[in-house]
């Protein structure tokens, strides 16, 4: 088995174990069984931040070295970041409807800033698809990928900077705001499992983009070799 297969198997096993632990955690006195959404919502949010951090690293790597491997890694990481941000938004809306009685509130800084981050990185992906030349695409998207990351700490700390429906950070220098040990264990396990899922898929997607680039280059070279310059005597009446 190759590295991608091994990583995928480990990630799926970890994900299954994490969900099994989450199923055994106690319900909340107010939220009831819905409190278990935390085991998807929080890990998805964390992996979104992790993935956009990967896009930052890939973008800076391309700008520094002009190696397309960095650009492909940045693109793959952004795709996964958008996917996990969408999952975070969806689970957050379900949780919000149950907890606050409203699925969405544009006045909430965490919701608004997360939605803005989602659309900015959708714009990043749209920019990549709108630019055909590989160098131009890598340069433009790398600049945007580096600048866009400024949103990540703003989203994370928004609950501390502004009044919000969201509670403040669950993990602080003073400790956890969760009292049940089994919930903490399940949450940390799912954070690790989701991180492994990201790692497995970013390796797979980066390799897929590299293969697509190689095929495109080979097709372009083949098409170019089929065209020959005409000569003066090369004609027929």
Short mmCIF file of C-alpha atoms in Angstrom, two decimals:
data_model
loop_
_atom_site.label_atom_id
_atom_site.label_comp_id
_atom_site.label_asym_id
_atom_site.label_seq_id
_atom_site.Cartn_x
_atom_site.Cartn_y
_atom_site.Cartn_z
CA UNK A 1 0.00 0.00 0.00
CA UNK A 2 1.15 3.54 -0.73
CA UNK A 3 1.26 6.44 1.72
CA UNK A 4 -2.09 7.84 0.61
CA UNK A 5 -3.89 4.55 1.21
CA UNK A 6 -2.30 4.11 4.63
CA UNK A 7 -3.13 7.67 5.68
CA UNK A 8 -6.72 7.31 4.50
CA UNK A 9 -7.17 4.05 6.39
CA UNK A 10 -5.73 5.53 9.59
CA UNK A 11 -7.87 8.67 9.22
CA UNK A 12 -11.10 6.71 8.73
CA UNK A 13 -10.30 4.44 11.67
CA UNK A 14 -9.60 7.45 13.89
CA UNK A 15 -12.80 9.12 12.72
CA UNK A 16 -14.84 6.03 13.55
CA UNK A 17 -13.24 5.78 16.99
CA UNK A 18 -13.86 9.47 17.64
CA UNK A 19 -17.54 9.20 16.74
CA UNK A 20 -17.84 6.11 18.93
CA UNK A 21 -16.44 8.06 21.87
CA UNK A 22 -18.75 10.98 21.11
CA UNK A 23 -21.78 8.69 21.15
CA UNK A 24 -20.90 7.69 24.72
CA UNK A 25 -20.68 11.21 26.11
CA UNK A 26 -23.52 12.43 28.36
CA UNK A 27 -26.27 14.74 27.05
CA UNK A 28 -26.34 18.36 28.16
CA UNK A 29 -28.91 19.56 30.68
CA UNK A 30 -30.15 22.27 28.29
CA UNK A 31 -29.11 21.15 24.79
CA UNK A 32 -29.79 17.47 25.35
CA UNK A 33 -28.42 15.12 22.68
CA UNK A 34 -27.70 18.03 20.34
CA UNK A 35 -24.62 18.91 22.38
CA UNK A 36 -22.80 16.13 20.51
CA UNK A 37 -22.69 18.40 17.46
CA UNK A 38 -19.64 19.86 19.20
CA UNK A 39 -17.70 16.76 18.12
CA UNK A 40 -18.17 17.70 14.45
CA UNK A 41 -18.50 21.49 14.61
CA UNK A 42 -15.34 22.21 16.59
CA UNK A 43 -13.07 19.75 14.69
CA UNK A 44 -14.41 21.03 11.35
CA UNK A 45 -13.67 24.62 12.38
CA UNK A 46 -10.18 23.66 13.54
CA UNK A 47 -9.38 21.84 10.29
CA UNK A 48 -10.66 24.81 8.26
CA UNK A 49 -8.10 26.99 10.07
CA UNK A 50 -5.44 24.33 9.58
CA UNK A 51 -6.19 24.05 5.86
CA UNK A 52 -6.07 27.80 5.31
CA UNK A 53 -2.78 27.80 7.18
CA UNK A 54 -1.62 25.22 4.63
CA UNK A 55 -2.69 27.56 1.85
CA UNK A 56 -0.62 30.31 3.47
CA UNK A 57 2.44 28.04 3.65
CA UNK A 58 1.99 26.91 0.05
CA UNK A 59 1.48 30.46 -1.17
CA UNK A 60 4.57 31.80 0.58
CA UNK A 61 6.52 28.75 -0.61
CA UNK A 62 5.63 29.45 -4.23
CA UNK A 63 6.43 33.17 -3.94
CA UNK A 64 9.83 32.30 -2.44
CA UNK A 65 10.84 29.39 -4.69
CA UNK A 66 8.50 29.46 -7.76
CA UNK A 67 8.09 25.69 -7.33
CA UNK A 68 4.68 24.52 -8.51
CA UNK A 69 4.51 21.83 -5.84
CA UNK A 70 3.87 24.60 -3.31
CA UNK A 71 1.15 26.07 -5.52
CA UNK A 72 -0.61 22.73 -5.88
CA UNK A 73 -0.44 22.16 -2.13
CA UNK A 74 -1.93 25.63 -1.55
CA UNK A 75 -4.77 24.89 -3.97
CA UNK A 76 -5.55 21.48 -2.46
CA UNK A 77 -5.47 22.90 1.05
CA UNK A 78 -7.81 25.75 0.09
CA UNK A 79 -10.32 23.32 -1.40
CA UNK A 80 -10.38 21.34 1.83
CA UNK A 81 -10.56 24.53 3.88
CA UNK A 82 -13.67 25.63 2.00
CA UNK A 83 -15.22 22.18 2.44
CA UNK A 84 -14.62 22.11 6.20
CA UNK A 85 -15.75 25.73 6.60
CA UNK A 86 -19.02 24.78 4.92
CA UNK A 87 -19.36 21.86 7.34
CA UNK A 88 -18.61 24.18 10.26
CA UNK A 89 -21.25 26.67 9.09
CA UNK A 90 -23.87 23.96 8.55
CA UNK A 91 -23.37 22.30 11.93
CA UNK A 92 -23.19 25.70 13.58
CA UNK A 93 -26.57 26.66 12.11
CA UNK A 94 -28.14 23.43 13.39
CA UNK A 95 -26.61 23.95 16.80
CA UNK A 96 -27.64 27.60 16.87
CA UNK A 97 -31.24 26.80 16.04
CA UNK A 98 -31.40 24.41 18.98
CA UNK A 99 -29.40 26.50 21.46
CA UNK A 100 -30.37 30.09 20.62
CA UNK A 101 -33.57 29.57 18.67
CA UNK A 102 -32.03 31.10 15.55
CA UNK A 103 -29.93 29.39 12.89
CA UNK A 104 -28.22 32.53 11.64
CA UNK A 105 -27.59 36.06 12.85
CA UNK A 106 -25.48 38.44 10.78
CA UNK A 107 -24.97 40.51 13.91
CA UNK A 108 -22.95 37.72 15.47
CA UNK A 109 -19.23 38.41 14.79
CA UNK A 110 -18.22 34.73 14.66
CA UNK A 111 -20.93 33.85 12.15
CA UNK A 112 -20.36 36.92 9.98
CA UNK A 113 -16.57 36.64 9.95
CA UNK A 114 -16.69 32.91 9.19
CA UNK A 115 -19.09 33.50 6.29
CA UNK A 116 -16.79 36.23 4.96
CA UNK A 117 -13.80 33.90 5.20
CA UNK A 118 -15.75 31.22 3.33
CA UNK A 119 -16.57 33.56 0.44
CA UNK A 120 -13.05 34.97 0.25
CA UNK A 121 -11.58 31.50 -0.18
CA UNK A 122 -14.30 30.65 -2.70
CA UNK A 123 -13.00 33.70 -4.55
CA UNK A 124 -9.49 32.28 -4.27
CA UNK A 125 -10.63 29.06 -5.96
CA UNK A 126 -12.56 31.03 -8.59
CA UNK A 127 -9.41 33.04 -9.35
CA UNK A 128 -7.47 29.84 -9.92
CA UNK A 129 -10.06 28.56 -12.37
CA UNK A 130 -10.29 31.90 -14.15
CA UNK A 131 -6.54 32.10 -14.89
CA UNK A 132 -5.19 29.74 -17.55
CA UNK A 133 -1.46 30.49 -17.58
CA UNK A 134 0.22 28.42 -14.82
CA UNK A 135 2.68 31.11 -13.72
CA UNK A 136 0.06 33.87 -13.66
CA UNK A 137 -2.34 31.61 -11.82
CA UNK A 138 0.25 30.67 -9.21
CA UNK A 139 1.41 34.25 -8.71
CA UNK A 140 -2.05 35.80 -8.36
CA UNK A 141 -3.49 33.07 -6.17
CA UNK A 142 -0.37 33.00 -3.97
CA UNK A 143 -0.70 36.71 -3.26
CA UNK A 144 -4.38 36.31 -2.41
CA UNK A 145 -3.73 33.13 -0.41
CA UNK A 146 -1.14 34.92 1.72
CA UNK A 147 -3.29 37.99 2.34
CA UNK A 148 -6.51 36.06 2.99
CA UNK A 149 -5.04 34.24 5.99
CA UNK A 150 -5.34 37.40 8.09
CA UNK A 151 -9.00 36.44 8.50
CA UNK A 152 -8.21 33.24 10.41
CA UNK A 153 -7.06 34.83 13.71
CA UNK A 154 -9.84 37.42 13.40
CA UNK A 155 -12.45 34.66 13.15
CA UNK A 156 -10.90 32.71 16.02
CA UNK A 157 -10.64 35.64 18.43
CA UNK A 158 -13.87 37.36 17.36
CA UNK A 159 -15.74 35.89 20.34
CA UNK A 160 -13.27 37.61 22.66
CA UNK A 161 -13.12 40.90 20.78
CA UNK A 162 -16.87 41.51 20.39
CA UNK A 163 -20.13 40.59 22.05
CA UNK A 164 -21.34 37.35 20.52
CA UNK A 165 -23.99 34.66 20.79
CA UNK A 166 -21.08 32.24 20.86
CA UNK A 167 -19.42 31.39 24.12
CA UNK A 168 -15.80 32.43 24.50
CA UNK A 169 -12.98 30.02 23.73
CA UNK A 170 -13.57 26.55 25.13
CA UNK A 171 -9.86 26.06 25.80
CA UNK A 172 -8.15 28.95 27.58
CA UNK A 173 -4.87 29.35 29.51
CA UNK A 174 -6.97 28.78 32.62
CA UNK A 175 -8.20 25.39 31.43
CA UNK A 176 -11.24 23.84 29.80
CA UNK A 177 -14.76 25.23 30.03
CA UNK A 178 -16.01 21.65 29.72
CA UNK A 179 -16.33 19.74 32.98
CA UNK A 180 -17.01 16.21 31.73
CA UNK A 181 -13.77 14.30 31.11
CA UNK A 182 -15.31 11.93 28.56
CA UNK A 183 -16.50 14.88 26.47
CA UNK A 184 -13.01 16.39 26.48
CA UNK A 185 -11.47 13.06 25.48
CA UNK A 186 -13.96 12.56 22.65
CA UNK A 187 -13.53 16.14 21.44
CA UNK A 188 -9.73 15.92 21.34
CA UNK A 189 -9.93 12.55 19.59
CA UNK A 190 -12.19 13.98 16.91
CA UNK A 191 -9.95 17.01 16.45
CA UNK A 192 -7.04 14.63 15.84
CA UNK A 193 -9.17 12.42 13.56
CA UNK A 194 -10.37 15.35 11.45
CA UNK A 195 -6.76 16.55 11.21
CA UNK A 196 -5.75 13.12 9.87
CA UNK A 197 -8.60 13.29 7.35
CA UNK A 198 -7.25 16.65 6.19
CA UNK A 199 -3.72 15.26 5.92
CA UNK A 200 -4.85 12.22 3.94
CA UNK A 201 -6.97 14.21 1.52
CA UNK A 202 -4.47 17.02 0.99
CA UNK A 203 -1.81 14.45 0.06
CA UNK A 204 -4.25 12.75 -2.30
CA UNK A 205 -5.49 16.00 -3.88
CA UNK A 206 -2.00 17.49 -4.28
CA UNK A 207 -0.89 14.35 -6.08
CA UNK A 208 -3.98 14.45 -8.28
CA UNK A 209 -3.25 18.06 -9.26
CA UNK A 210 0.36 17.14 -10.05
CA UNK A 211 -0.81 14.27 -12.31
CA UNK A 212 -3.27 16.58 -14.07
CA UNK A 213 -0.51 19.14 -14.66
CA UNK A 214 1.80 16.47 -16.10
CA UNK A 215 -0.92 15.25 -18.48
CA UNK A 216 -1.70 18.79 -19.58
CA UNK A 217 1.99 19.44 -20.25
CA UNK A 218 2.35 16.20 -22.20
CA UNK A 219 -0.75 16.97 -24.27
CA UNK A 220 0.53 20.47 -25.03
CA UNK A 221 3.93 19.11 -26.05
CA UNK A 222 2.31 16.48 -28.28
CA UNK A 223 0.09 19.06 -29.93
CA UNK A 224 3.07 21.33 -30.55
CA UNK A 225 5.13 18.53 -32.11
CA UNK A 226 2.36 17.82 -34.62
CA UNK A 227 2.68 21.30 -36.11
CA UNK A 228 5.50 21.79 -38.62
CA UNK A 229 6.55 24.92 -40.42
CA UNK A 230 5.59 24.94 -44.12
CA UNK A 231 8.28 25.04 -46.78
CA UNK A 232 8.20 26.80 -50.15
CA UNK A 233 8.04 23.53 -52.08
CA UNK A 234 5.50 21.92 -49.83
CA UNK A 235 2.28 22.50 -51.77
CA UNK A 236 0.07 20.85 -54.25
CA UNK A 237 -1.92 22.32 -57.11
#
